[in-house]
PDB file of C-alpha atoms in Angstrom:
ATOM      1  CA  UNK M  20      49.783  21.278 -19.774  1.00  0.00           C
ATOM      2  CA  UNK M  21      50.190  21.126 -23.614  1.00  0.00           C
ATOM      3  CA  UNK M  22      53.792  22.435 -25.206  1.00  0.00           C
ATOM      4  CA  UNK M  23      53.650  24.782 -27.968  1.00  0.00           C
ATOM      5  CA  UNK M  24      54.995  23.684 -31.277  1.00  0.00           C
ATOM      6  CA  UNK M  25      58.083  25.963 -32.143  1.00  0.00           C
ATOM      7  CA  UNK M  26      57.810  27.376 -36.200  1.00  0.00           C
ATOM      8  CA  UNK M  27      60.823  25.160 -37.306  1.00  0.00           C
ATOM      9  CA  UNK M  28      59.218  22.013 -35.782  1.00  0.00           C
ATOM     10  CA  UNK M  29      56.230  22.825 -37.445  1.00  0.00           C
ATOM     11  CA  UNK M  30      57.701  23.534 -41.123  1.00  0.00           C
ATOM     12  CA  UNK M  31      59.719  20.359 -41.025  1.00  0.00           C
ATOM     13  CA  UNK M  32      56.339  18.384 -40.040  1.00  0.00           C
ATOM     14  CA  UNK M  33      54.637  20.189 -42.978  1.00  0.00           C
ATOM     15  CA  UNK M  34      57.777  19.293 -45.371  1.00  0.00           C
ATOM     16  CA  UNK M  35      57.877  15.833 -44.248  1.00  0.00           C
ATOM     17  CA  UNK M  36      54.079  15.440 -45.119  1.00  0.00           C
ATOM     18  CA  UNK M  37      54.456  16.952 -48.143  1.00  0.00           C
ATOM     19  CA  UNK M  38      56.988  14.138 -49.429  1.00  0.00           C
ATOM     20  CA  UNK M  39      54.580  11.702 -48.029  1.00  0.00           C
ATOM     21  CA  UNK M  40      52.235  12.966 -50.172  1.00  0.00           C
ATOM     22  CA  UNK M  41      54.295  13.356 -53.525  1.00  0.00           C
ATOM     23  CA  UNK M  42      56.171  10.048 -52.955  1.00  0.00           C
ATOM     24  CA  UNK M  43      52.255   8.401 -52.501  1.00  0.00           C
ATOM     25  CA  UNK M  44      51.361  10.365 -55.493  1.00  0.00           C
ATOM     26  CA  UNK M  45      54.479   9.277 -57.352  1.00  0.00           C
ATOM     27  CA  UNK M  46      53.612   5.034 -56.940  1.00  0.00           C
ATOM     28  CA  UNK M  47      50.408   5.676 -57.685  1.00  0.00           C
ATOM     29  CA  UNK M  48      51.335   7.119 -61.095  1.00  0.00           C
ATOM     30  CA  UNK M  49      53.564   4.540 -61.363  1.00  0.00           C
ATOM     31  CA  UNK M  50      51.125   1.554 -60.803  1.00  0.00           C
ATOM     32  CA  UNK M  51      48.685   3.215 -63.403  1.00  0.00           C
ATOM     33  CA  UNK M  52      50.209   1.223 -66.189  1.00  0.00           C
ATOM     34  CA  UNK M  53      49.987  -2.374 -64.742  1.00  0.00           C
ATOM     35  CA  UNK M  54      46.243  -2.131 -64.902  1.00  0.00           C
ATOM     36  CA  UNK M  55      45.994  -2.098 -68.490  1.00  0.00           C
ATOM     37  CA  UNK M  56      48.697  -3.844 -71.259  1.00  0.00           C
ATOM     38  CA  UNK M  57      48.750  -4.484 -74.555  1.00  0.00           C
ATOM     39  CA  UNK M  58      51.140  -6.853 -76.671  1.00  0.00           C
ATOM     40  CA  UNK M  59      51.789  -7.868 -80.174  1.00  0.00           C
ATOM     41  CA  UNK M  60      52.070 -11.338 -80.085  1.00  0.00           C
ATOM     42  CA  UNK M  61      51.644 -11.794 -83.588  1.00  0.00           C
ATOM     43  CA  UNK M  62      51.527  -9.834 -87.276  1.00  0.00           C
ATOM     44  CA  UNK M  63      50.206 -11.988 -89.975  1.00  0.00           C
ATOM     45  CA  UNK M  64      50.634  -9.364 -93.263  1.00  0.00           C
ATOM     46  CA  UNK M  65      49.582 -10.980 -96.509  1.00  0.00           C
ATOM     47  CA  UNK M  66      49.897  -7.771 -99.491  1.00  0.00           C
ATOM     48  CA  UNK M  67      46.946  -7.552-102.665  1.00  0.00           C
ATOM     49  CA  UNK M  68      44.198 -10.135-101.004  1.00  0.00           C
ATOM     50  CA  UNK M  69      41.152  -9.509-100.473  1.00  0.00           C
ATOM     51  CA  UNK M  70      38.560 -10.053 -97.393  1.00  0.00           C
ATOM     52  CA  UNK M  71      37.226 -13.462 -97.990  1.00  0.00           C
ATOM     53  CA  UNK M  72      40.081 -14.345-100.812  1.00  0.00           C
ATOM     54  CA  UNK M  73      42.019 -17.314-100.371  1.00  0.00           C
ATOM     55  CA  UNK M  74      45.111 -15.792 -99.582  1.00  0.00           C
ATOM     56  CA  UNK M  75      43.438 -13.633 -96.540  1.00  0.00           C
ATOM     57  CA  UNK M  76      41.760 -17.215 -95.272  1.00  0.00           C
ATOM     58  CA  UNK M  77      44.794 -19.108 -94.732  1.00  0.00           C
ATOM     59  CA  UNK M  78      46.569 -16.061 -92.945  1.00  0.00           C
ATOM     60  CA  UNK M  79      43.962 -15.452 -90.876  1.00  0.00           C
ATOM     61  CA  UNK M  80      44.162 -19.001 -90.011  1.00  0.00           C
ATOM     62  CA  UNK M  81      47.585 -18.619 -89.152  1.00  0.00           C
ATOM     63  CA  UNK M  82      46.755 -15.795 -86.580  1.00  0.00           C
ATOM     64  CA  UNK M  83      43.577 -17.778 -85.044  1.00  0.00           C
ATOM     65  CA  UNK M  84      45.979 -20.935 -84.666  1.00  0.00           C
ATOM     66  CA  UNK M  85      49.081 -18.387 -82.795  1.00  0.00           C
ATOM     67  CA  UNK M  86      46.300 -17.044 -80.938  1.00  0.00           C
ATOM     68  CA  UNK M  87      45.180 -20.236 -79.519  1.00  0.00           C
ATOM     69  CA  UNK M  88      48.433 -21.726 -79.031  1.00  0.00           C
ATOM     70  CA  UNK M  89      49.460 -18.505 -76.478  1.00  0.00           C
ATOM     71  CA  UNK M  90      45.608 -19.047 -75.142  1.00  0.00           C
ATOM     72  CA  UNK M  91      46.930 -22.835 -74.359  1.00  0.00           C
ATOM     73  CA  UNK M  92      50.263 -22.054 -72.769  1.00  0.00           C
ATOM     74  CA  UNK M  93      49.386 -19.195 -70.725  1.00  0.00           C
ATOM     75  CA  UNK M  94      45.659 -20.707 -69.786  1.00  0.00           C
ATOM     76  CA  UNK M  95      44.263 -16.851 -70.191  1.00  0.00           C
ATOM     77  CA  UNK M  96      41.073 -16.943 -72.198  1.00  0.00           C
ATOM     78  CA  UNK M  97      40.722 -13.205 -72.894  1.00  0.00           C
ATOM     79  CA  UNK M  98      42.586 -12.375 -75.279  1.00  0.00           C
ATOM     80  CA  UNK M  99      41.647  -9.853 -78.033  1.00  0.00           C
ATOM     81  CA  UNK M 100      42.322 -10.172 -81.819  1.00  0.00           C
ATOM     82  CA  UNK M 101      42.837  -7.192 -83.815  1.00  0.00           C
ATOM     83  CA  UNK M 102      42.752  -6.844 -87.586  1.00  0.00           C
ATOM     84  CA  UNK M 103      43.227  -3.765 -90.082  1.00  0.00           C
ATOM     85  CA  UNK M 104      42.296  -4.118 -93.761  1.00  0.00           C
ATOM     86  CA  UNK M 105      44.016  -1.530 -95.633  1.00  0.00           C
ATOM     87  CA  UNK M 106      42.063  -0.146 -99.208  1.00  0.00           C
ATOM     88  CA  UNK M 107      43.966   1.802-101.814  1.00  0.00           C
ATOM     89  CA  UNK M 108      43.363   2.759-105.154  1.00  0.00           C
ATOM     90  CA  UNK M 109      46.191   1.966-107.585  1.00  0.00           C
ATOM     91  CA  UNK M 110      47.313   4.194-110.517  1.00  0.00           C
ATOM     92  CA  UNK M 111      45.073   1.762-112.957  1.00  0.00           C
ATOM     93  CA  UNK M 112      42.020   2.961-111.079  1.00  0.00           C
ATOM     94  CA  UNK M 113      41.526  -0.867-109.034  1.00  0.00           C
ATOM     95  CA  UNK M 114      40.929  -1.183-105.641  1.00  0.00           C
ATOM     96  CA  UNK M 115      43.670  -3.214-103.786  1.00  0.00           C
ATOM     97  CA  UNK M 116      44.163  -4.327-100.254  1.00  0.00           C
TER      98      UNK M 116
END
């Protein structure tokens, strides 16, 4: 013989698996960011050289060397390098970077 399910019973089953749901939802929103990371582990700036120049060489071999020093310690090969080369004209007309 099977019991019916009184309307109270019933709405505090359907609440209860509602906060299932939303507290399932909520970690998995919450785990979305450990899948992906970035971090500045180094800024090398060196103002008015140019690509090639041998100003821009020697910082650039700064950043390879702090790159491969962190690749050493932490024994993770894929790391990324990044680099922006900024352009501007100056008020005399000459292209700086």
């Amino acid at each position: 013989m099977r019991r019916a399910v009184s309307f109270p019973r019933k709405a505090n089953l359907f609440s209860l698996g509602l906060i299932a749901l939303a507290l399932i939802l909520f970690i998995v929103l919450l785990s979305l960011p450990l899948y992906q990371f970035n971090t500045l582990l180094y800024t090398k700036k060196s103002g008015n050289t140019f690509v090639g120049d041998d100003r821009y060489v020697a910082a650039r071999a700064d950043v390879d060397a702090v790159v491969q020093q962190y690749r050493d310690q932490v024994g993770y090969d894929n790391v990324a390098e990044t680099e922006d080369v900024t352009q501007r004209v100056n008020s005399k007309g000459e292209t700086t970077s």
